[in-house]
Coordinates of C-alpha atoms in Angstrom, one line a residue:
M433 CA 0.0 0.1 0.0
A434 CA 1.2 3.4 -0.8
K435 CA 1.3 6.2 1.7
L436 CA 1.4 9.7 0.9
V437 CA 2.2 12.4 3.2
I438 CA 1.0 15.9 2.3
A439 CA 2.4 18.7 4.6
G440 CA 1.9 22.6 4.2
R441 CA 0.8 25.9 5.7
S442 CA -2.7 26.4 6.7
D443 CA -2.9 29.4 4.5
C444 CA -1.3 27.9 1.4
P445 CA -3.8 27.8 -1.6
Y446 CA -1.6 25.1 -3.1
Y447 CA -1.9 23.0 -0.2
A448 CA -5.6 23.3 -0.5
K449 CA -5.6 22.2 -4.0
V450 CA -3.3 19.0 -3.7
E451 CA -5.1 18.4 -0.4
L452 CA -8.6 17.7 -2.3
L453 CA -6.8 16.1 -5.0
A454 CA -5.3 13.6 -2.7
D455 CA -8.8 13.0 -1.1
R456 CA -10.0 12.2 -4.6
L457 CA -7.1 9.9 -4.9
A458 CA -7.8 7.9 -1.8
N459 CA -11.5 7.4 -2.7
S460 CA -10.6 6.2 -6.0
V461 CA -7.7 3.7 -5.3
N462 CA -8.0 1.4 -2.6
C463 CA -4.3 0.7 -2.0
C464 CA -3.6 4.5 -1.4
D465 CA -3.4 6.1 2.1
V466 CA -2.9 9.9 2.7
H467 CA -1.6 11.4 5.8
K468 CA -1.8 15.3 6.3
I469 CA 0.2 17.6 8.2
V470 CA -0.9 21.1 8.7
K471 CA 1.0 24.0 10.3
T472 CA 0.5 27.5 11.0
P473 CA 2.5 30.2 9.2
E474 CA 4.6 30.8 12.2
E475 CA 5.5 27.1 12.7
W476 CA 6.1 26.2 9.1
E477 CA 9.6 27.4 8.5
R478 CA 11.1 25.7 11.5
W479 CA 9.1 22.5 10.9
V480 CA 10.1 22.2 7.2
K481 CA 13.7 22.9 7.8
N482 CA 14.1 20.2 10.6
E483 CA 12.1 17.7 8.4
C484 CA 13.9 18.0 5.3
E485 CA 17.3 17.8 7.3
E486 CA 16.0 14.7 8.9
R487 CA 15.0 13.2 5.7
K488 CA 17.6 14.4 3.5
F489 CA 15.1 16.4 1.3
D490 CA 16.5 19.3 -0.5
Y491 CA 12.8 21.3 -0.5
E492 CA 11.5 23.9 1.7
K493 CA 8.5 25.2 0.1
S494 CA 4.8 24.7 0.8
P495 CA 3.4 22.1 0.2
L496 CA 5.9 19.4 0.9
I497 CA 4.7 15.9 -0.5
W498 CA 6.5 12.5 -0.2
R499 CA 5.7 8.8 -0.6
E500 CA 6.7 6.3 2.1
L501 CA 7.6 2.8 1.1
V502 CA 5.9 0.9 4.1
D503 CA 2.7 1.7 6.1
R504 CA 4.3 2.9 9.3
G505 CA 7.5 5.1 8.5
G506 CA 10.3 3.8 6.4
K507 CA 12.5 5.6 3.9
G508 CA 10.6 8.4 2.1
I509 CA 10.9 9.4 -1.6
L510 CA 10.4 13.1 -2.3
I511 CA 7.8 13.8 -4.9
G512 CA 8.0 17.6 -4.6
G513 CA 5.4 20.6 -4.4
A514 CA 1.9 21.1 -6.0
N515 CA 3.0 20.9 -9.7
E516 CA 4.9 17.7 -9.2
F517 CA 2.3 15.9 -7.4
Q518 CA -0.5 16.7 -9.8
E519 CA 1.8 15.3 -12.5
Y520 CA 2.4 12.2 -10.6
V521 CA -1.4 11.7 -9.8
L522 CA -2.3 12.3 -13.5
G523 CA 0.5 10.0 -14.9
Y524 CA -0.1 7.1 -12.5
Y525 CA -3.8 7.2 -11.9
G526 CA -5.2 9.5 -14.6
I527 CA -7.0 11.9 -11.9
K528 CA -6.9 15.7 -12.4
S529 CA -7.8 18.6 -10.3
D530 CA -10.5 21.0 -11.8
L531 CA -10.5 23.6 -9.2
C532 CA -9.9 27.2 -10.2
T533 CA -7.7 29.9 -8.4
S534 CA -10.8 31.4 -6.7
D535 CA -12.0 28.3 -5.2
V536 CA -8.8 27.3 -3.6
T537 CA -8.3 30.8 -2.2
K538 CA -11.5 30.6 -0.4
I539 CA -10.6 27.1 0.8
S540 CA -7.3 28.3 2.1
A541 CA -8.9 31.0 4.0
E542 CA -11.2 28.5 5.7
N543 CA -8.3 26.0 6.4
R544 CA -6.5 28.7 8.2
S545 CA -9.6 29.4 10.3
T546 CA -10.0 26.0 10.9
K547 CA -6.3 25.4 12.3
K548 CA -6.7 28.3 14.7
E549 CA -9.9 27.0 16.1
T550 CA -8.4 23.3 16.4
D551 CA -5.3 24.5 18.1
K552 CA -7.4 26.5 20.6
E553 CA -9.4 23.5 21.4
L554 CA -6.3 21.2 21.9
E555 CA -4.7 23.7 24.2
E556 CA -8.0 23.9 26.3
F557 CA -8.1 20.1 26.3
K558 CA -4.4 19.9 27.4
G559 CA -5.1 22.5 30.0
L560 CA -7.6 20.3 31.8
S561 CA -4.5 18.0 32.8
K562 CA -1.6 19.4 34.5
P563 CA 1.1 16.7 34.7
M564 CA 3.6 17.0 37.3
K565 CA 7.1 17.1 36.2
V566 CA 9.9 14.8 38.0
C567 CA 13.4 15.1 37.2
I568 CA 16.2 12.6 37.9
S569 CA 19.7 13.6 37.6
N570 CA 22.5 11.0 36.7
A571 CA 19.7 9.0 35.4
G572 CA 22.0 6.3 33.9
S573 CA 22.6 5.1 37.3
P574 CA 21.3 1.6 38.2
V575 CA 19.3 3.3 41.1
S576 CA 17.4 5.3 38.5
Y577 CA 16.4 2.2 36.4
H578 CA 15.0 0.5 39.7
L579 CA 13.0 3.7 40.9
L580 CA 11.4 4.5 37.5
N581 CA 8.7 1.8 38.0
S582 CA 7.8 3.2 41.2
I583 CA 7.4 6.7 40.0
A584 CA 5.6 5.9 36.8
S585 CA 3.0 3.8 38.6
G586 CA 2.0 6.4 40.9
E587 CA 3.1 4.7 44.0
I588 CA 5.1 7.6 45.2
F589 CA 3.1 10.7 44.0
G590 CA -0.3 9.0 44.0
T591 CA -2.4 7.3 41.5
E592 CA -4.3 10.5 40.6
Q593 CA -1.3 12.7 39.8
E594 CA -0.3 12.6 36.2
L595 CA 3.6 12.7 35.7
V596 CA 6.2 13.5 33.0
V597 CA 9.5 12.2 33.9
N598 CA 12.7 14.0 32.7
L599 CA 15.9 11.9 32.6
L600 CA 19.1 13.9 32.9
G601 CA 22.5 12.3 31.8
N602 CA 25.7 13.1 30.0
D603 CA 26.1 12.8 26.3
D604 CA 27.6 9.2 26.6
E605 CA 24.6 8.1 28.4
L606 CA 22.0 9.2 25.8
A607 CA 21.8 5.9 24.1
Q608 CA 21.3 4.1 27.1
L609 CA 18.6 6.4 28.4
N610 CA 16.7 6.3 25.1
G611 CA 16.4 2.7 25.8
M612 CA 15.1 3.4 29.2
Q613 CA 12.7 5.8 27.9
M614 CA 11.0 3.1 25.7
E615 CA 11.0 0.5 28.3
V616 CA 9.3 3.0 30.9
M617 CA 6.5 3.9 28.1
D618 CA 6.1 0.0 27.6
L619 CA 5.1 -0.2 31.3
A620 CA 1.8 1.3 30.2
H621 CA 1.0 3.0 33.6
N622 CA -2.1 5.2 33.5
V623 CA -0.6 8.2 35.4
L624 CA 2.5 8.4 32.9
R625 CA 2.2 11.1 30.3
G626 CA 5.6 11.0 29.0
V627 CA 9.4 10.6 29.5
T628 CA 11.9 12.8 28.1
V629 CA 15.7 12.2 27.8
T630 CA 18.2 15.1 27.7
S631 CA 21.7 16.3 28.5
D632 CA 20.8 19.9 29.0
P633 CA 20.0 20.7 32.6
K634 CA 18.0 23.8 31.4
E635 CA 15.6 21.5 29.5
A636 CA 15.6 18.8 32.2
F637 CA 14.7 21.2 35.3
A638 CA 12.5 23.4 33.8
A639 CA 9.2 24.0 35.8
C640 CA 10.0 20.8 37.9
E641 CA 8.2 20.1 41.0
A642 CA 10.3 17.3 42.3
V643 CA 14.0 16.7 41.6
I644 CA 16.0 13.4 42.7
M645 CA 19.6 14.0 42.6
L646 CA 21.8 10.9 42.5
N647 CA 25.4 11.1 43.4
Q648 CA 27.6 7.9 42.6
L649 CA 30.9 9.4 42.5
M650 CA 33.2 7.1 44.4
R651 CA 36.5 7.8 46.1
E652 CA 39.4 6.6 44.1
D653 CA 42.4 4.7 45.7
G654 CA 44.8 7.0 47.1
E655 CA 42.5 10.0 46.2
P656 CA 43.1 13.0 48.7
E657 CA 39.9 13.9 50.6
D658 CA 39.9 17.6 49.5
I659 CA 39.9 16.5 45.8
W660 CA 37.4 14.0 46.2
L661 CA 35.1 16.6 47.9
K662 CA 35.5 19.1 45.2
R663 CA 34.6 16.5 42.6
N664 CA 31.3 15.8 44.3
I665 CA 30.8 19.4 44.9
D666 CA 31.4 20.4 41.3
N667 CA 28.6 17.8 40.1
F668 CA 26.0 19.4 42.2
V669 CA 26.9 23.2 41.8
N670 CA 26.8 22.9 37.9
C671 CA 23.1 21.6 38.1
I672 CA 21.8 23.6 41.1
A673 CA 22.2 27.1 39.6
V674 CA 20.1 26.1 36.8
M675 CA 17.7 24.4 39.1
D676 CA 17.3 27.6 41.3
E677 CA 16.6 29.7 38.1
L678 CA 14.1 27.3 36.4
C679 CA 12.5 25.1 38.9
K680 CA 9.2 26.2 40.7
P681 CA 10.1 28.0 44.2
T682 CA 8.1 25.1 45.8
V683 CA 10.1 22.4 44.4
K684 CA 11.3 19.5 46.5
V685 CA 14.7 18.3 46.0
L686 CA 16.2 15.0 47.4
I687 CA 19.9 14.5 47.3
A688 CA 20.7 10.7 47.7
G689 CA 23.6 8.3 46.9
I690 CA 27.0 7.9 48.3
G691 CA 29.7 10.2 49.1
P692 CA 29.8 13.4 51.4
I693 CA 26.3 14.7 50.3
N694 CA 25.8 16.6 53.4
T695 CA 28.8 18.9 52.8
S696 CA 27.8 19.1 49.1
L697 CA 24.3 20.2 50.3
Y698 CA 26.1 23.0 52.5
V699 CA 27.9 24.4 49.4
V700 CA 24.9 24.1 47.2
L701 CA 23.0 26.1 49.5
Q702 CA 25.3 29.1 49.1
H703 CA 24.2 29.3 45.6
I704 CA 20.3 29.1 46.2
K705 CA 18.3 32.2 45.9
N706 CA 14.6 31.2 44.8
I707 CA 14.1 27.9 46.2
D708 CA 13.0 27.3 49.6
K709 CA 16.1 26.0 51.5
K710 CA 14.0 23.8 53.6
N711 CA 12.8 21.7 50.6
I712 CA 16.1 20.6 49.9
I713 CA 17.3 17.5 52.0
T714 CA 19.7 14.6 52.0
M715 CA 18.9 10.9 52.5
P716 CA 20.4 8.7 55.1
R717 CA 17.5 6.3 54.6
L718 CA 19.7 3.3 53.3
I719 CA 21.8 3.2 56.5
E720 CA 18.6 3.4 58.5
N721 CA 17.2 0.4 56.6
Q722 CA 20.2 -1.4 56.9
A723 CA 20.4 -1.1 60.7
K724 CA 16.8 -2.1 60.9
A725 CA 17.6 -5.4 59.0
I726 CA 20.4 -6.1 61.5
I727 CA 18.3 -5.6 64.5
A728 CA 15.3 -7.6 62.8
Q729 CA 17.7 -10.5 62.2
K730 CA 18.8 -10.4 65.8
V731 CA 15.3 -10.4 67.3
H732 CA 13.6 -12.6 64.7
V733 CA 11.2 -10.1 63.4
K734 CA 10.5 -8.4 59.9
T735 CA 12.6 -5.5 59.0
S736 CA 9.6 -3.2 58.7
D737 CA 8.6 -4.1 62.4
V738 CA 11.8 -2.1 63.5
V739 CA 11.0 1.6 63.8
D740 CA 12.7 4.9 65.0
V741 CA 16.2 4.2 64.4
I742 CA 18.2 7.4 64.2
T743 CA 21.4 7.8 62.2
W744 CA 23.2 11.1 63.6
G745 CA 26.0 12.8 61.3
D746 CA 26.1 12.1 57.5
N747 CA 26.5 9.1 55.2
Q748 CA 30.3 9.0 55.7
H749 CA 30.6 9.5 59.5
Y750 CA 27.5 8.5 61.4
F751 CA 26.3 7.5 64.8
C752 CA 23.5 5.0 64.9
D753 CA 21.4 5.5 68.1
L754 CA 19.2 2.7 69.3
D755 CA 18.0 4.2 72.4
K756 CA 14.5 5.0 70.7
A757 CA 14.5 2.1 68.4
R758 CA 11.3 0.0 69.1
V759 CA 10.4 -3.4 67.8
H760 CA 6.7 -4.6 66.9
N761 CA 5.4 -8.1 66.6
H762 CA 8.0 -9.6 68.6
D763 CA 7.6 -13.2 69.5
G764 CA 8.1 -13.0 73.4
P765 CA 6.3 -13.5 76.5
I766 CA 4.5 -10.2 76.4
W767 CA 1.8 -9.7 73.5
G768 CA -0.2 -6.9 72.5
P769 CA -2.1 -5.2 69.6
P770 CA -0.2 -4.5 66.3
S771 CA 0.6 -0.9 67.7
Y772 CA 2.3 -2.4 70.9
S773 CA 6.1 -2.3 70.7
R774 CA 9.1 -2.9 72.9
L775 CA 12.6 -0.9 73.0
A776 CA 15.1 -2.8 71.0
N777 CA 17.8 -2.5 73.6
I778 CA 15.6 -4.1 76.3
L779 CA 14.9 -7.2 74.1
I780 CA 18.7 -7.4 73.0
H781 CA 20.4 -8.3 76.4
E782 CA 23.9 -8.4 75.0
E783 CA 25.5 -5.1 75.9
Q784 CA 28.8 -6.1 74.0
W785 CA 26.6 -6.7 70.9
L786 CA 24.8 -3.4 71.1
S787 CA 27.9 -1.3 71.8
K788 CA 30.4 -2.9 69.5
E789 CA 29.3 -5.7 67.2
F790 CA 26.2 -3.8 65.8
S791 CA 28.3 -1.0 64.7
E792 CA 30.9 -3.2 63.1
L793 CA 28.1 -5.1 61.2
L794 CA 26.6 -1.9 60.1
E795 CA 29.8 -0.5 58.7
K796 CA 30.6 -3.5 56.9
R797 CA 27.2 -4.2 55.4
Y798 CA 27.4 -2.1 52.2
T799 CA 30.7 -3.4 51.3
L800 CA 29.7 -7.0 52.0
E801 CA 26.5 -6.5 49.8
Q802 CA 28.6 -5.0 46.9
D803 CA 31.4 -7.5 46.9
S804 CA 28.9 -10.3 47.1
M805 CA 26.7 -9.1 44.0
K806 CA 29.7 -7.5 42.2
H807 CA 27.6 -4.4 42.1
M808 CA 26.3 -1.8 44.3
P809 CA 23.0 -2.5 46.1
A810 CA 20.8 -0.3 43.7
F811 CA 17.6 -2.0 44.4
A812 CA 17.8 -1.2 48.0
H813 CA 18.9 2.2 47.5
A814 CA 15.9 2.8 45.0
A815 CA 13.4 1.5 47.7
A816 CA 14.9 3.9 50.2
I817 CA 14.2 6.9 47.9
N818 CA 10.7 5.3 47.2
T819 CA 9.6 5.3 50.9
L820 CA 11.1 8.5 51.7
M821 CA 9.5 10.4 48.7
Q822 CA 6.3 8.7 49.5
Q823 CA 6.3 10.0 53.2
W824 CA 7.4 13.4 52.2
W825 CA 4.3 13.8 50.0
S826 CA 1.9 11.8 52.3
G827 CA 3.3 12.1 55.8
S828 CA 5.0 9.5 58.1
P829 CA 3.1 6.9 59.3
G830 CA 1.8 7.3 62.9
D831 CA 4.4 9.0 65.0
Q832 CA 7.4 7.2 63.5
I833 CA 10.7 8.9 63.7
V834 CA 12.8 9.1 60.5
T835 CA 16.1 10.5 59.8
L836 CA 16.8 13.5 57.5
G837 CA 19.7 15.5 56.4
V838 CA 18.6 19.1 56.8
V839 CA 20.0 22.7 57.5
S840 CA 20.6 23.1 61.4
E841 CA 18.9 25.7 63.4
G842 CA 20.8 25.0 66.6
W843 CA 19.3 21.7 67.5
Y844 CA 21.1 19.5 69.8
D845 CA 23.9 21.9 70.0
V846 CA 24.8 21.4 66.2
P847 CA 26.0 24.7 64.8
E848 CA 23.6 26.7 62.7
G849 CA 24.0 26.2 59.0
L850 CA 25.4 22.9 59.2
V851 CA 23.9 20.2 57.2
F852 CA 23.3 17.4 59.7
N853 CA 21.3 14.1 60.1
F854 CA 18.5 14.8 62.6
P855 CA 15.5 12.7 63.8
A856 CA 12.5 14.1 62.1
K857 CA 8.9 13.6 61.2
F858 CA 7.0 14.1 57.9
L859 CA 3.7 15.9 58.1
P860 CA 0.7 15.2 55.9
N861 CA 0.9 18.7 54.1
G862 CA 4.1 17.8 52.7
C863 CA 6.4 19.4 55.2
Y864 CA 8.6 18.0 57.9
E865 CA 9.7 19.0 61.6
V866 CA 12.8 17.9 63.4
T867 CA 12.0 16.0 66.8
P868 CA 13.5 18.2 69.5
D869 CA 13.1 16.2 72.4
V870 CA 15.3 13.0 71.8
D871 CA 17.2 12.4 75.0
L872 CA 20.9 11.8 74.7
T873 CA 23.1 10.3 77.1
E874 CA 26.6 11.6 77.7
D875 CA 28.2 9.1 75.6
S876 CA 25.7 9.7 72.6
K877 CA 26.5 13.4 73.0
L878 CA 30.2 12.6 72.6
K879 CA 29.6 10.6 69.6
V880 CA 27.3 13.3 68.0
K881 CA 30.0 15.7 68.6
E882 CA 32.5 13.7 66.8
C883 CA 30.3 13.7 63.8
V884 CA 29.7 17.5 64.1
D885 CA 33.7 17.8 64.1
Y886 CA 34.1 15.5 61.2
L887 CA 31.6 17.7 59.2
L888 CA 33.1 21.0 60.2
E889 CA 36.5 19.8 59.4
Q890 CA 35.3 18.9 55.6
R891 CA 33.9 22.5 55.6
Y892 CA 37.2 24.0 56.6
Q893 CA 39.1 21.9 54.0
L894 CA 36.8 23.7 51.3
F895 CA 36.6 27.0 53.0
P896 CA 40.0 27.6 55.0
D897 CA 38.9 31.2 55.9
Q898 CA 35.9 29.8 58.1
R899 CA 38.3 27.9 60.3
P900 CA 38.2 29.7 63.9
L901 CA 41.7 30.9 64.9
P902 CA 43.2 28.8 67.7
P903 CA 43.2 30.3 71.2
P904 CA 46.4 32.2 72.2
E905 CA 48.8 30.0 74.2
P906 CA 49.3 31.2 78.0
E907 CA 52.8 32.8 78.3
K908 CA 55.2 30.6 80.0
P909 CA 57.3 32.0 82.9
E910 CA 60.9 32.7 82.0
E911 CA 63.3 29.9 83.2
V912 CA 65.9 31.1 85.5
I913 CA 69.4 29.5 84.6
E914 CA 71.5 28.9 87.5
S915 CA 75.1 29.7 87.3
P916 CA 77.7 26.8 88.1
H917 CA 79.5 29.4 90.2
P918 CA 78.0 31.1 93.3
P919 CA 77.0 34.3 93.1
T920 CA 79.4 37.1 94.5
M921 CA 77.8 38.9 97.5
T922 CA 78.0 42.7 97.4
P923 CA 78.1 44.1 100.9
I924 CA 75.3 46.9 101.5
K925 CA 76.6 50.2 102.6
E926 CA 75.6 51.4 106.0
E927 CA 74.6 55.1 106.5
T928 CA 78.3 55.7 107.9
D929 CA 79.7 54.7 104.8
L930 CA 78.3 57.7 103.1
E931 CA 80.7 60.1 104.9
L932 CA 83.8 58.0 103.7
K933 CA 86.5 60.0 101.9
P934 CA 86.2 60.1 98.1
S935 CA 88.1 57.9 95.8
A936 CA 91.2 59.0 93.9
D937 CA 89.1 59.5 91.0
E938 CA 86.7 61.8 92.7
S939 CA 89.3 63.8 94.6
S940 CA 89.9 65.9 91.5
S941 CA 86.2 67.0 91.3
E942 CA 85.1 70.1 93.1
T943 CA 84.0 69.6 96.7
P944 CA 80.5 71.0 97.3
S945 CA 80.9 74.3 99.6
D946 CA 78.8 74.9 102.7
T947 CA 76.8 77.4 100.9
D948 CA 75.9 74.6 98.0
M949 CA 75.0 72.4 100.9
H950 CA 72.9 75.0 102.5
Q951 CA 70.9 75.7 99.4
T952 CA 70.4 72.1 98.7
T953 CA 69.0 71.4 102.2
S954 CA 67.0 74.5 102.1
A955 CA 65.2 73.6 98.9
E956 CA 63.9 70.4 100.3
P957 CA 62.9 71.1 104.0
S958 CA 62.3 68.2 106.1
L959 CA 59.1 66.9 107.5
A960 CA 60.4 67.9 111.0
K961 CA 61.0 71.1 110.1
I962 CA 57.4 71.6 108.4
N963 CA 55.8 70.3 111.5
E964 CA 57.3 73.3 113.6
D965 CA 55.2 75.7 111.5
V966 CA 52.0 73.9 112.0
E967 CA 49.6 75.8 114.3
P968 CA 48.5 74.5 117.4
V969 CA 45.3 72.9 117.8
E970 CA 42.3 75.3 118.8
D971 CA 41.4 73.4 121.7
G972 CA 44.9 74.0 123.3
D973 CA 46.0 70.4 123.4
N974 CA 49.6 70.9 122.5
S975 CA 50.4 67.2 123.2
A976 CA 49.2 66.5 119.6
Q977 CA 52.1 68.5 118.2
L978 CA 55.1 66.7 117.1
P979 CA 58.3 67.7 118.8
P980 CA 61.0 69.5 116.6
T981 CA 63.4 67.1 115.1
Q982 CA 67.1 68.1 115.7
P983 CA 69.3 68.4 112.5
T984 CA 71.6 65.4 112.0
D985 CA 74.5 67.5 111.0
D986 CA 75.8 70.1 113.7
N987 CA 78.0 71.8 111.2
V988 CA 75.0 72.7 108.9
T989 CA 73.1 75.7 109.9
M990 CA 69.3 75.1 109.0
E991 CA 67.2 78.0 108.1
K992 CA 63.4 78.1 108.0
P993 CA 62.4 78.0 104.4
D994 CA 59.4 79.8 102.9
V995 CA 57.0 77.0 102.8
A996 CA 53.3 77.5 102.6
D997 CA 51.1 76.0 105.5
P998 CA 50.0 72.5 104.8
P999 CA 46.4 71.8 104.2
Q1000 CA 44.2 71.0 107.2
Q1001 CA 43.7 67.3 107.5

């Protein structure tokens, strides 16, 4: 069967003429199928240019007509424009158009009006449905592959919310992402409106309401920590600037994956201006689920029966707190309704296991899974993202405590502005709140402090100017070095030594005369001489007056100096 494709502008009279001729041909010949493409004058030039480049046609006028070799697609053979098509139909089928110029002009005007009305109705119909745009960055990751079915089925965002999923990857991953796109569309989920694949962040983040950023940058052997930190941060900062510009201000952003995601978020927040910073969080849910699985295996329950496990810190350096952890449906001597639970540290009576072995099992679990499967535990990672996003949109079940990486506001003595894992609860309105009343033992406080110091040190590696100056060291007393020889004792001169004869060196100097001595002594009268001039007390008690002091040198004549009366005491 021949398939003819006729494309043209809605206001083109030549398109109107060949359109009617093609209809006559389709009605006359059973083995002919006609497909029409109508574009507005504003759309035509761009459309015909792209179409001709794709099909290798050297033609850009209206109408554009070609013949395809198979029913659906296939290589097309260019026929040409209106004149070439009329000759083709007349030569092969003996059909000729008998429309005059005035007729086709009226038909072209009617086509243009009909095209406008049709486009308007289509826009109104599409406006009835407002699909939610969801973007997954680093979509070539295995985590993304396992996550797509949960998103497309409506398990996360609801079965009534239509979705458009944008897959963002680099240029080398586009072929892989195109295959994922076809597979997701083959799922045939009712809420899925479409899947787009792109390597352009501007196209991927435009008008998104939810963004899942996957970080899979592993630390290479021998790589310095500061270089690894910068590689992770560059991976986020390049996208976050575009996201802040094009996403909706209410967009919810989840940063998941391995690596220093808390420190990366701290740097990312320095570039955020439009998005609410409370809507950007990190995910420690995988570590939380691994801890639940270890406890569940220990007490012989399901992993979902263990709740309220808190992991302080971040994904690299954390403290798993079991003081609040509770276990449901435990097969013990005490039974209760499904809501009844018991503390995990009471059911586990081994102090050595709780304090040491549990932490060792948790630290080794990720590596053990990866080494056993020869690839990362992507399925568990995707399930953790699934449950967290679902609770973010619908709320935490009951009063369960979850762990979220959020910006600190001073909770639990964690410095403000530091991105830290805190116990929290999701609310039904799509928000969350940090649980402020978790009691910490002194040992737990020290471990939380270690996690804080670790994150602060990572920050100081990136921003050395933020490192506080060390306190000044106290001055040390000067050390007295004892001489090996005993010190020479210098005798102290007595008052009589002052009247000794001058030495030979001083004998040549002029000896002061009695007049000079008299003037020197008169300039500074003694206290005894001043007391002689003090007037007696008014009550006549002369006993209170000091007796006059005799001069010490009989050879010196003391004269009464002109000294003012001392002030009354």
